[in-house]
Short mmCIF file of C-alpha atoms in Angstrom, two decimals:
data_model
loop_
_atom_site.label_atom_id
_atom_site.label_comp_id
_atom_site.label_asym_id
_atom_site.label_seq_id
_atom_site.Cartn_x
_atom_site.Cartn_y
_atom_site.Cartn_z
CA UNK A 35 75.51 103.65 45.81
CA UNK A 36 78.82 102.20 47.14
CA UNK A 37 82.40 102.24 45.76
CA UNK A 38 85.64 101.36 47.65
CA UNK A 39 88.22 104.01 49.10
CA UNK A 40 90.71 103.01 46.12
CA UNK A 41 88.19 104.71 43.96
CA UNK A 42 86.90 107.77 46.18
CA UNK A 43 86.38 111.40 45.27
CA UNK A 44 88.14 114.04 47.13
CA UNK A 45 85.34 116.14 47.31
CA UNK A 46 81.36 117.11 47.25
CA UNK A 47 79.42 120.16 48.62
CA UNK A 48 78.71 117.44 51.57
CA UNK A 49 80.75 114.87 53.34
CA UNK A 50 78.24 113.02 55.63
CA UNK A 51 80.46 110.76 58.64
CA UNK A 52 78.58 107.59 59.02
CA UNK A 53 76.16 105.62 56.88
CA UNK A 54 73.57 104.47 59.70
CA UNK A 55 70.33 106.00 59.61
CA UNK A 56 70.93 109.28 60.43
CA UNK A 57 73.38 109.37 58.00
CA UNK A 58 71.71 108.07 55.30
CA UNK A 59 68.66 110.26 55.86
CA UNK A 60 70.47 113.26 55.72
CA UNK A 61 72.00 112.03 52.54
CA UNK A 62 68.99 111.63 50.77
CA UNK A 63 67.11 115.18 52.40
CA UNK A 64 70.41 116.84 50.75
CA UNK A 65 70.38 115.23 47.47
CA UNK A 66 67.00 115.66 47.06
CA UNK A 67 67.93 119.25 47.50
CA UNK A 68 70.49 119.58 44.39
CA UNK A 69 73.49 119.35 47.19
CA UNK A 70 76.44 116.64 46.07
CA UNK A 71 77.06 114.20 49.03
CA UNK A 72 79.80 111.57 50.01
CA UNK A 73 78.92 109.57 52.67
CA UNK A 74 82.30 107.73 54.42
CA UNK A 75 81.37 104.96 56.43
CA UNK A 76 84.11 102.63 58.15
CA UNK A 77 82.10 99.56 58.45
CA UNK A 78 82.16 97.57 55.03
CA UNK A 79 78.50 97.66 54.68
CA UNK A 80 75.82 100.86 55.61
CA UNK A 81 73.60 100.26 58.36
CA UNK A 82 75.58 100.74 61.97
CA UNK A 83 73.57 99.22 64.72
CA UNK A 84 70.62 98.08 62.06
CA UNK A 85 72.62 95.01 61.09
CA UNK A 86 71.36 91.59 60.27
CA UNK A 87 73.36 88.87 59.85
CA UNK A 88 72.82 86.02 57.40
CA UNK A 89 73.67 82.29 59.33
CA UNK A 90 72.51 79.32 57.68
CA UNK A 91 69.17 80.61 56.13
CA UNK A 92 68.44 82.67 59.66
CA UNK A 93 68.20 86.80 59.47
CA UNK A 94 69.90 87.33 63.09
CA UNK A 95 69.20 91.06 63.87
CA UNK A 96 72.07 92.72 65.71
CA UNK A 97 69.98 95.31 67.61
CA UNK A 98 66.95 94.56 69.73
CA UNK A 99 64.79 97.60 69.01
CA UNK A 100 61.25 97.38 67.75
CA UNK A 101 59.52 99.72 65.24
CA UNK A 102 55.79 101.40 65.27
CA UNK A 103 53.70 101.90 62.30
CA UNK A 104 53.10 105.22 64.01
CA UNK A 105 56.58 106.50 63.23
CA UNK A 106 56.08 109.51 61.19
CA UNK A 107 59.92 109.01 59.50
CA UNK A 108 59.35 105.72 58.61
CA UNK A 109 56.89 107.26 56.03
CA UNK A 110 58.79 110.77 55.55
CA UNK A 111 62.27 109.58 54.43
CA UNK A 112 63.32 109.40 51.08
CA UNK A 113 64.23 105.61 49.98
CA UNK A 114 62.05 104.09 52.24
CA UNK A 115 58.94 103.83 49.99
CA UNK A 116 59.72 99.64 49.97
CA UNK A 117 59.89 98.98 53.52
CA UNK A 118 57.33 96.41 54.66
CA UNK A 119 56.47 96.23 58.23
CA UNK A 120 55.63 92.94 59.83
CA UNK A 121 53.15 94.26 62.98
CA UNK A 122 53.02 91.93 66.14
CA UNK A 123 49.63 90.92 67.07
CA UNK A 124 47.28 93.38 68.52
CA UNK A 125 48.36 93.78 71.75
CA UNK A 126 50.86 92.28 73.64
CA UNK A 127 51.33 89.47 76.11
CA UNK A 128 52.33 90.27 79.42
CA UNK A 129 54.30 87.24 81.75
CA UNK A 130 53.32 87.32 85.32
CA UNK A 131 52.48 84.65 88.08
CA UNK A 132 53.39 81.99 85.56
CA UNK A 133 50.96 83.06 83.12
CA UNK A 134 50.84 85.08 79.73
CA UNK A 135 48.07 88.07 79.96
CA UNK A 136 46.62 89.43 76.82
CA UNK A 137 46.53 93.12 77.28
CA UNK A 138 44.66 95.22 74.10
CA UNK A 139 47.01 97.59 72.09
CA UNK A 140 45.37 100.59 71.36
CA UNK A 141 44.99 101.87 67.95
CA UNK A 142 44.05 105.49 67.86
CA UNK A 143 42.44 107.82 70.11
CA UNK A 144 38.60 106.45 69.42
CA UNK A 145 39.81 102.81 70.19
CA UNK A 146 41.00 103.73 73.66
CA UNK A 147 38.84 101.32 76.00
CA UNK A 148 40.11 98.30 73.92
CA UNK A 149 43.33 98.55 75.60
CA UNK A 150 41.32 98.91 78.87
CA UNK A 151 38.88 96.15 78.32
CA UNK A 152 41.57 93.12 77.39
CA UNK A 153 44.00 94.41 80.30
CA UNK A 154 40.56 94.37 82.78
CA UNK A 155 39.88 90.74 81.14
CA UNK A 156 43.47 89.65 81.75
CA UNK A 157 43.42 90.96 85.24
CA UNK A 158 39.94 90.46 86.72
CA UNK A 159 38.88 91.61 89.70
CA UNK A 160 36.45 93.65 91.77
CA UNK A 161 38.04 96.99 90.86
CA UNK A 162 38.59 95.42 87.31
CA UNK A 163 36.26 98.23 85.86
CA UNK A 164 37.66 100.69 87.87
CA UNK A 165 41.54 99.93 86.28
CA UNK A 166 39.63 99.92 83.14
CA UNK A 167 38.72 103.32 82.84
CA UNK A 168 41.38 104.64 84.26
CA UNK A 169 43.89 103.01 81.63
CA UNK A 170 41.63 103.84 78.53
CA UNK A 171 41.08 107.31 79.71
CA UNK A 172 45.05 108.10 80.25
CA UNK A 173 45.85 106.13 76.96
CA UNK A 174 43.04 108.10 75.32
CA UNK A 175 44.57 111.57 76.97
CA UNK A 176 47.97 110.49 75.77
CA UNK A 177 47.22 109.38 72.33
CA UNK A 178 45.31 112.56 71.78
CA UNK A 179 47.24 115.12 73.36
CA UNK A 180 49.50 117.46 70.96
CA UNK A 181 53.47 116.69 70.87
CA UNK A 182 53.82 120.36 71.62
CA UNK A 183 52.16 120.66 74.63
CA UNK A 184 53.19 116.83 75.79
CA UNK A 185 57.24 118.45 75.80
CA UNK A 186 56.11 121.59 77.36
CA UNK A 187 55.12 118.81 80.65
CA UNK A 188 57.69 119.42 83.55
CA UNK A 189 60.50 116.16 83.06
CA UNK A 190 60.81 114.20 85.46
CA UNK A 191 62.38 110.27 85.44
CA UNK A 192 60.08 108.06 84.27
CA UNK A 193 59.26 105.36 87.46
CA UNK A 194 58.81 108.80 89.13
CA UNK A 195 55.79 109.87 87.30
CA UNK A 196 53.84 106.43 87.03
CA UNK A 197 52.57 106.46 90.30
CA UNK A 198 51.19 110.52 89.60
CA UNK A 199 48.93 108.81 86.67
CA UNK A 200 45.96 108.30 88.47
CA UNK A 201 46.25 104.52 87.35
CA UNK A 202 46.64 101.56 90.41
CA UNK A 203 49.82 100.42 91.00
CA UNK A 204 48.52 96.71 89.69
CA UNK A 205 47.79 98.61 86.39
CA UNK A 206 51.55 100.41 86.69
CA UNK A 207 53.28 97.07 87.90
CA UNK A 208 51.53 94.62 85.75
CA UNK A 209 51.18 96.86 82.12
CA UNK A 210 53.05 100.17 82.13
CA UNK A 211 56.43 99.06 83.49
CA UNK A 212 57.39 96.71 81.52
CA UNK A 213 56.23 98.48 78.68
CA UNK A 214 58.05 101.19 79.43
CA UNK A 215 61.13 99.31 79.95
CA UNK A 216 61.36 97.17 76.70
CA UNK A 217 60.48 100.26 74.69
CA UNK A 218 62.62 102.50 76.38
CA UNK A 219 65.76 99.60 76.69
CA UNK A 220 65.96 101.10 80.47
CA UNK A 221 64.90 98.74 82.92
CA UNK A 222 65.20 101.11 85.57
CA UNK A 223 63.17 103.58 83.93
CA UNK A 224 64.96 106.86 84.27
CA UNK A 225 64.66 107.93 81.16
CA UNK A 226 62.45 111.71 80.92
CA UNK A 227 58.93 111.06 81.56
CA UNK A 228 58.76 113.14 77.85
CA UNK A 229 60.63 111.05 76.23
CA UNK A 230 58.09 107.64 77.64
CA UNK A 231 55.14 110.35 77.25
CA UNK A 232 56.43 110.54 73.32
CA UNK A 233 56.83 106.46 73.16
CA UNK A 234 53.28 105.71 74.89
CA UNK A 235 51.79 108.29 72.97
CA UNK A 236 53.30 106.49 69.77
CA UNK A 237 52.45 102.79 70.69
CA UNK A 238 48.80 104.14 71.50
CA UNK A 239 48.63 105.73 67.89
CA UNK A 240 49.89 102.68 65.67
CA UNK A 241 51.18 98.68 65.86
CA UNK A 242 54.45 97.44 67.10
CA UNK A 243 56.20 95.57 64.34
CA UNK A 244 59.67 94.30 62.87
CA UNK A 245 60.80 95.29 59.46
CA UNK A 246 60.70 92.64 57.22
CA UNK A 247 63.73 91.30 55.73
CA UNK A 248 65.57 92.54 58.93
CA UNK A 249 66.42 95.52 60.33
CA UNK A 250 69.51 96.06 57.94
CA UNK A 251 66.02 96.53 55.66
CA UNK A 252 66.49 99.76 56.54
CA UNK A 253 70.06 101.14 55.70
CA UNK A 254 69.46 98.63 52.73
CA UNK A 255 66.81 100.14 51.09
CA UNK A 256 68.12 103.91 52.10
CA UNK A 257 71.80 102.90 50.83
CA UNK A 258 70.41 101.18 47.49
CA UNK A 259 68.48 104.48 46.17
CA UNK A 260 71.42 106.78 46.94
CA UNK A 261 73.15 107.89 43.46
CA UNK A 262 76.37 105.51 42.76
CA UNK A 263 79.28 106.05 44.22
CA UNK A 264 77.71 108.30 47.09
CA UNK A 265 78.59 105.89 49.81
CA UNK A 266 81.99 104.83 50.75
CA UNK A 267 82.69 101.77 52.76
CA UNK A 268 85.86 101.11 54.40
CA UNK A 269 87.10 104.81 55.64
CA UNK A 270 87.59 105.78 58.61
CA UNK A 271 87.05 109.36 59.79
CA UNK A 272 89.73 110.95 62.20
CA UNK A 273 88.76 114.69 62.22
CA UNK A 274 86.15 116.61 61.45
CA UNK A 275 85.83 120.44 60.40
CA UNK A 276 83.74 122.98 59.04
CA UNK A 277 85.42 122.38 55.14
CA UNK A 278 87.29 118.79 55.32
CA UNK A 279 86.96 115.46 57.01
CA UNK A 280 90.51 113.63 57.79
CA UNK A 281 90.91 109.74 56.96
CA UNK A 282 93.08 106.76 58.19
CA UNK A 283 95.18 106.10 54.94
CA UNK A 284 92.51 107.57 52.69
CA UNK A 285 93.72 111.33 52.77
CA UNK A 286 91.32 114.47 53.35
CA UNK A 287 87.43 115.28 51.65
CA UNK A 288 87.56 118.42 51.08
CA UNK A 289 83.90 119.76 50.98
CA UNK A 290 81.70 123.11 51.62
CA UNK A 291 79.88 121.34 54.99
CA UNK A 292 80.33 118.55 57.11
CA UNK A 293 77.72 116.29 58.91
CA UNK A 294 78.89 114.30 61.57
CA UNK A 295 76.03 111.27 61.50
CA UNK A 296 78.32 108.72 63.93
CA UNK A 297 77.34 107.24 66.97
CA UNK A 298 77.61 108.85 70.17
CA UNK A 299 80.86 107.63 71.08
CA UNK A 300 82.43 108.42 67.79
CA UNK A 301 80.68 111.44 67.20
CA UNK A 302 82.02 112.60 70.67
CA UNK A 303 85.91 111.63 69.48
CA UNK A 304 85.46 113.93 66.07
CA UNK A 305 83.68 117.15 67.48
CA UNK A 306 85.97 117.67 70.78
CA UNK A 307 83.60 119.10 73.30
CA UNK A 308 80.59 116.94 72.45
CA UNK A 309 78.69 115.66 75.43
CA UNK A 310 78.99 112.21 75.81
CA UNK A 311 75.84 110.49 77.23
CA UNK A 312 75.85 107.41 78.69
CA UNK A 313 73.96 104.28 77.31
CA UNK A 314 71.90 101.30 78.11
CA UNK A 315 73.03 97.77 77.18
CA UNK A 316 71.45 95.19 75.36
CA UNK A 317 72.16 91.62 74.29
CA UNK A 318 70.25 90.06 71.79
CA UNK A 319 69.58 86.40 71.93
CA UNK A 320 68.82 84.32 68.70
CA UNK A 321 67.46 81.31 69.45
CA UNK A 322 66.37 77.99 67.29
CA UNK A 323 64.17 75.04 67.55
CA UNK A 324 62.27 72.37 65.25
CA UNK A 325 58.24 73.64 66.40
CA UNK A 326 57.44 77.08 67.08
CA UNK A 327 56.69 77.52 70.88
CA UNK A 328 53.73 79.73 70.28
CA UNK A 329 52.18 80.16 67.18
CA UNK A 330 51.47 83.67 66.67
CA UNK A 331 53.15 86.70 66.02
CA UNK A 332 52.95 88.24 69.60
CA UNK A 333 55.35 90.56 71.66
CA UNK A 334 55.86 88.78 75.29
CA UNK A 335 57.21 90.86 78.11
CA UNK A 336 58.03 89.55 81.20
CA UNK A 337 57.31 91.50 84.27
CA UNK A 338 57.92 88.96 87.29
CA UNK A 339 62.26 90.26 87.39
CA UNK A 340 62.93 86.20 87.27
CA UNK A 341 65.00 85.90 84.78
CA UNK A 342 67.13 88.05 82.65
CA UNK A 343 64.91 88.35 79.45
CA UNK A 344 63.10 91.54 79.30
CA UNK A 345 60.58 91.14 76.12
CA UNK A 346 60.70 87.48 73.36
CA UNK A 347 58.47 86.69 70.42
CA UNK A 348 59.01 83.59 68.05
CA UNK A 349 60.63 85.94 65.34
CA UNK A 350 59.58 83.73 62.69
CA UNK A 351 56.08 84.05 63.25
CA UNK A 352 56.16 87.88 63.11
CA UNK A 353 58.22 87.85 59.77
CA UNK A 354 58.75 84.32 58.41
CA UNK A 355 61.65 85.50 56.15
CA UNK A 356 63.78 85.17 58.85
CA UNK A 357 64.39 81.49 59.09
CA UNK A 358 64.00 78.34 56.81
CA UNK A 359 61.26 76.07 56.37
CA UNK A 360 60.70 73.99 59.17
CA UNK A 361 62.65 75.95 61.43
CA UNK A 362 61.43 78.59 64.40
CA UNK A 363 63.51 81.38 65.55
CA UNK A 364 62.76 83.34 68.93
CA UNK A 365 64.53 86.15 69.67
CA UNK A 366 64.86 87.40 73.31
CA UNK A 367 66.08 90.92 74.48
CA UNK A 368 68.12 91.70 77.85
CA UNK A 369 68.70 94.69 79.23
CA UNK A 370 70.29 96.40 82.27
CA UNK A 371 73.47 94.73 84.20
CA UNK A 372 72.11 91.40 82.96
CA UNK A 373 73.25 91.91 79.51
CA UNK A 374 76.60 92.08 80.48
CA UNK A 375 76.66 88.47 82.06
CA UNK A 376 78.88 85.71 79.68
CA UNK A 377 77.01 84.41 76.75
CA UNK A 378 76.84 80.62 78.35
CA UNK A 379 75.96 82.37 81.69
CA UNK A 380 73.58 84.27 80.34
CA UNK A 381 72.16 81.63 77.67
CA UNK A 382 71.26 79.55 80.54
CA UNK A 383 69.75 81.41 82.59
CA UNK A 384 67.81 82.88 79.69
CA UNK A 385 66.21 79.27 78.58
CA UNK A 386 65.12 78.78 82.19
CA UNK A 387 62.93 81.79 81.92
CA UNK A 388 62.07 81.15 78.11
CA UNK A 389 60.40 77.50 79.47
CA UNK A 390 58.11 79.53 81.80
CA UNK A 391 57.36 81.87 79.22
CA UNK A 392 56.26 79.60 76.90
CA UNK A 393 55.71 76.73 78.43
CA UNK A 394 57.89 74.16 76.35
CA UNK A 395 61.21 72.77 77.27
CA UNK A 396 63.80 74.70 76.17
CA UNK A 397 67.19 71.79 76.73
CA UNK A 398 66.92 71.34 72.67
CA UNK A 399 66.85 74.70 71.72
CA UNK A 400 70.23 76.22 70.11
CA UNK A 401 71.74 79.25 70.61
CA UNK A 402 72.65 80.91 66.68
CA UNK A 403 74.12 83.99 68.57
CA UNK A 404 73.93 86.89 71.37
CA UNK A 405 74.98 90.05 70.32
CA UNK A 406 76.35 92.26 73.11
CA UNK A 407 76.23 95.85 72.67
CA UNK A 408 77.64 98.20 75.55
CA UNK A 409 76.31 100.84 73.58
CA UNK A 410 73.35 99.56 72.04
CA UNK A 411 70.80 102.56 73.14
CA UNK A 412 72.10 106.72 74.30
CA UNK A 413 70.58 107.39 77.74
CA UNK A 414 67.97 109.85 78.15
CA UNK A 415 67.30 110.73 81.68
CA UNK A 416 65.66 113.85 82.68
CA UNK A 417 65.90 116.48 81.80
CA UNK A 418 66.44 115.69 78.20
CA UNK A 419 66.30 117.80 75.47
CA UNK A 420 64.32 115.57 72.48
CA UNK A 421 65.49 117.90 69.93
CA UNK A 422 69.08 118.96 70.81
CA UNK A 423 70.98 121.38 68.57
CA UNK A 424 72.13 119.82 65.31
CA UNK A 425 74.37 122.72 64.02
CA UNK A 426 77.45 123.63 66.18
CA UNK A 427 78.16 126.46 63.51
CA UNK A 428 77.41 126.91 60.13
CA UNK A 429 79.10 124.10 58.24
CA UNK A 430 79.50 121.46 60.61
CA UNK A 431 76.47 119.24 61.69
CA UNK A 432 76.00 116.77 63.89
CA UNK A 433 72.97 113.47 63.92
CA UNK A 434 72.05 110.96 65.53
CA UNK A 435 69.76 109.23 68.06
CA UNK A 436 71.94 110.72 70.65
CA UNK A 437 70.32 114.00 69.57
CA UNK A 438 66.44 113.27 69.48
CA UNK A 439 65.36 110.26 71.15
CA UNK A 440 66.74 106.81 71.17
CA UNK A 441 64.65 105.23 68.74
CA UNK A 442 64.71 104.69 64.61
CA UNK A 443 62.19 107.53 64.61
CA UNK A 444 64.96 109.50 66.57
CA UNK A 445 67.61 108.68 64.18
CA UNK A 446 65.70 109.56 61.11
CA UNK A 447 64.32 112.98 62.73
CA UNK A 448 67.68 114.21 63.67
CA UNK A 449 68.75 113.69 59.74
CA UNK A 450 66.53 115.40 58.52
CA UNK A 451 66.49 117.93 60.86
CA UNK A 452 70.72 118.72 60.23
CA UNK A 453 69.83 118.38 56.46
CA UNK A 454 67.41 121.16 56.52
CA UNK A 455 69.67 123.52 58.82
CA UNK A 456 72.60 122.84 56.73
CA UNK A 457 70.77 123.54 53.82
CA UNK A 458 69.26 126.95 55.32
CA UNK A 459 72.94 127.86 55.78
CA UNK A 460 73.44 127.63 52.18
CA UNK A 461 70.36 129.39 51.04
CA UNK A 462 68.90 126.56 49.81
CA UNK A 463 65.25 125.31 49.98
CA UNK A 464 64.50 121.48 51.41
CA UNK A 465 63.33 119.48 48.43
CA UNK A 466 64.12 122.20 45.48
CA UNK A 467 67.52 122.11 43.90
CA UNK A 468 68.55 125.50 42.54
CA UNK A 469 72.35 126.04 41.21
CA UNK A 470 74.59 126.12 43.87
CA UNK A 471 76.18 129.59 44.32
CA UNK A 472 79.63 129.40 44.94
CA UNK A 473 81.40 128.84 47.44
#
């Protein structure tokens, strides 16, 4: 799987930049296809933003996204065939006017007025079975409707197209926008109404849920069942081409293709030329405490805009490998100009929303970390293209969530997808490893 720059080849039919999840997705697609890959990765470990850090018996994820049972990669890639998936509690629970409102998560098209019944039940009124089949007959649309003809809808930004739904704007306000928000990382919501038509249409299909273990699960698992020796920590690309990939202090792979499977940012600096998009923050709080404030594993977003926390859930409820006995850990997301506050700005102003969330005092709770990333999720505002070119010309790729959508699904897709055109270029079937002609 991984050896150290001292003892790295100079060359396979393959050099794959970046071991994240594109990466690693498109490593396994072409070695599953006979092709011989060496992925260079400057981080010491695999796993780019999917990192989760080890600190005093605590798994402290890195990034803040969430994963759904509905993702068709999560089931697709090779490696992944281990992967347990912790779901959240059907349905979610929605913060407003000082109180937590079950709302129903659908599961499947034929389950479409459970959604509609709990959010009626959490927000009865007169009109309550009005609201209620309006929101199970859009979810039921949307979880229905083909992916093809859902990207063929004219894109628009999101918090433009809610109030075109046909749904009340207590249904919009109180459900679909801070949904949309947490799932999206875009408080704002302009992100493509395709790309939230694609994420609703997911979350109406399956569960949300964490990966057990952590989210450096992933890259874990993906890294592990590479061949030895694929992987090679430490290097750092500085140019790219169609036959070679140029190193800080570790010379040049020489190689038939490249794939260029780096962030955005990166990916931008290797492949001059490459538009740059711009991203969404996120900080991800890791908080502790002696008795779980709630005691399920439930996803709580907060829709009131009075405090900086945009979705929590006691992550040690969800997946109780992530903290020792007799220990909680809850693990709050911010988004949007409020991520970019000081840690012991932010930290405080996080645990006086927390104590209305959950009702508890929050004074002996400790902070274990708040990881800041400027860069944590690529923008997507419309129009956006959810499956953007992944060959620039034949023998150089590029991946990444940058070129899909913004999501683990994303990431995985767009490997796959620059495995299978790479391997096209050389003639050679996905999955079916004939002799390689040469070059």
């Amino acid at each position: 799987m991984l050896s150290s720059a001292r003892d790295t080849a100079h060359h396979a039919d393959v050099v794959v930049v970046g071991a994240g999840l594109a990466g690693l997705s498109a490593a396994h697609h072409l070695i599953s296809a006979g092709v011989t890959v060496s992925v260079l990765e400057a981080a010491p470990c695999p796993g780019g933003r999917m990192t989760t850090d080890r600190l005093d018996g605590f798994l402290l994820d890195r990034t803040g996204q969430l994963l759904n049972t509905s993702f068709p990669e999560l089931m697709r890639t090779p490696g992944l065939d281990g992967l347990i998936l912790r779901p959240f509690t059907p349905g979610v629970l929605v913060h407003a006017d000082g109180r937590n409102h079950r709302v129903g998560e659908l599961r499947g098209a034929k389950r479409a007025f459970t959604t509609a019944r709990a959010f009626a039940a959490a927000r009865a009124s007169r009109t309550a079975g009005l609201d209620q089949a309006r929101l199970g007959a859009a979810l039921a649309r949307l979880a229905a409707l083909p992916i093809d003809r859902m990207l063929a809808r004219p894109d628009r930004p999101t918090a433009a197209t809610l109030a075109n739904r046909g749904l009340p704007a207590r249904t919009v306000d109180g459900f679909l926008r801070p949904l949309l928000a947490s799932l999206l990382y875009d408080p704002d919501l302009t992100t493509s109404s395709r790309c939230a038509d694609l994420v609703l249409r997911g979350y109406a299909r399956g569960r949300l849920c964490l990966p057990g273990g952590g989210a450096g699960t992933l890259p874990r698992l993906l890294a592990e069942q590479l061949p030895p020796g694929t992987i090679h920590t430490g290097v750092q690309a500085t140019s790219a081409c169609t036959t070679s990939v140029g190193t800080a202090g570790h010379g040049t792979f020489s190689c038939r293709s490249v794939v260029v499977a780096t962030g955005a940012r990166a990916a931008a600096e290797l492949i001059p030329g490459l538009r740059l998009p711009g991203f969404h923050p996120v900080t991800v709080l890791h908080h502790t405490t002696d008795e779980p404030p709630l005691r399920e594993a439930s996803l709580i977003l907060t829709s009131g805009r009075r405090g900086p926390v945009a979705h929590t859930t006691v992550a040690s409820e969800v997946d109780p490998e992530r903290a020792p006995g007799g220990r909680a850990l809850i693990t709050s997301t911010v988004l949007g100009a409020a991520a970019s506050l000081p840690a012991d700005e932010l930290d405080r102003a996080a645990r006086a929303q927390l104590a209305g969330v959950y009702g508890t005092s929050t004074t002996r709770w400790r902070l274990l970390a708040a990881y800041h990333d400027a860069d944590a999720v690529p923008a997507m505002p419309a129009p956006h293209d959810v499956r953007r070119p992944v060959r620039l010309l034949s023998g150089l790729y590029v991946c990444g969530d940058h070129r899909d959508t913004s999501t683990v699904q994303g990431a995985l897709f767009s490997g796959r997808r620059a495995a299978h055109a790479l391997l096209r270029d050389l003639g050679i079937r996905p999955g079916y490893a004939p002799a390689l002609r040469a070059a």
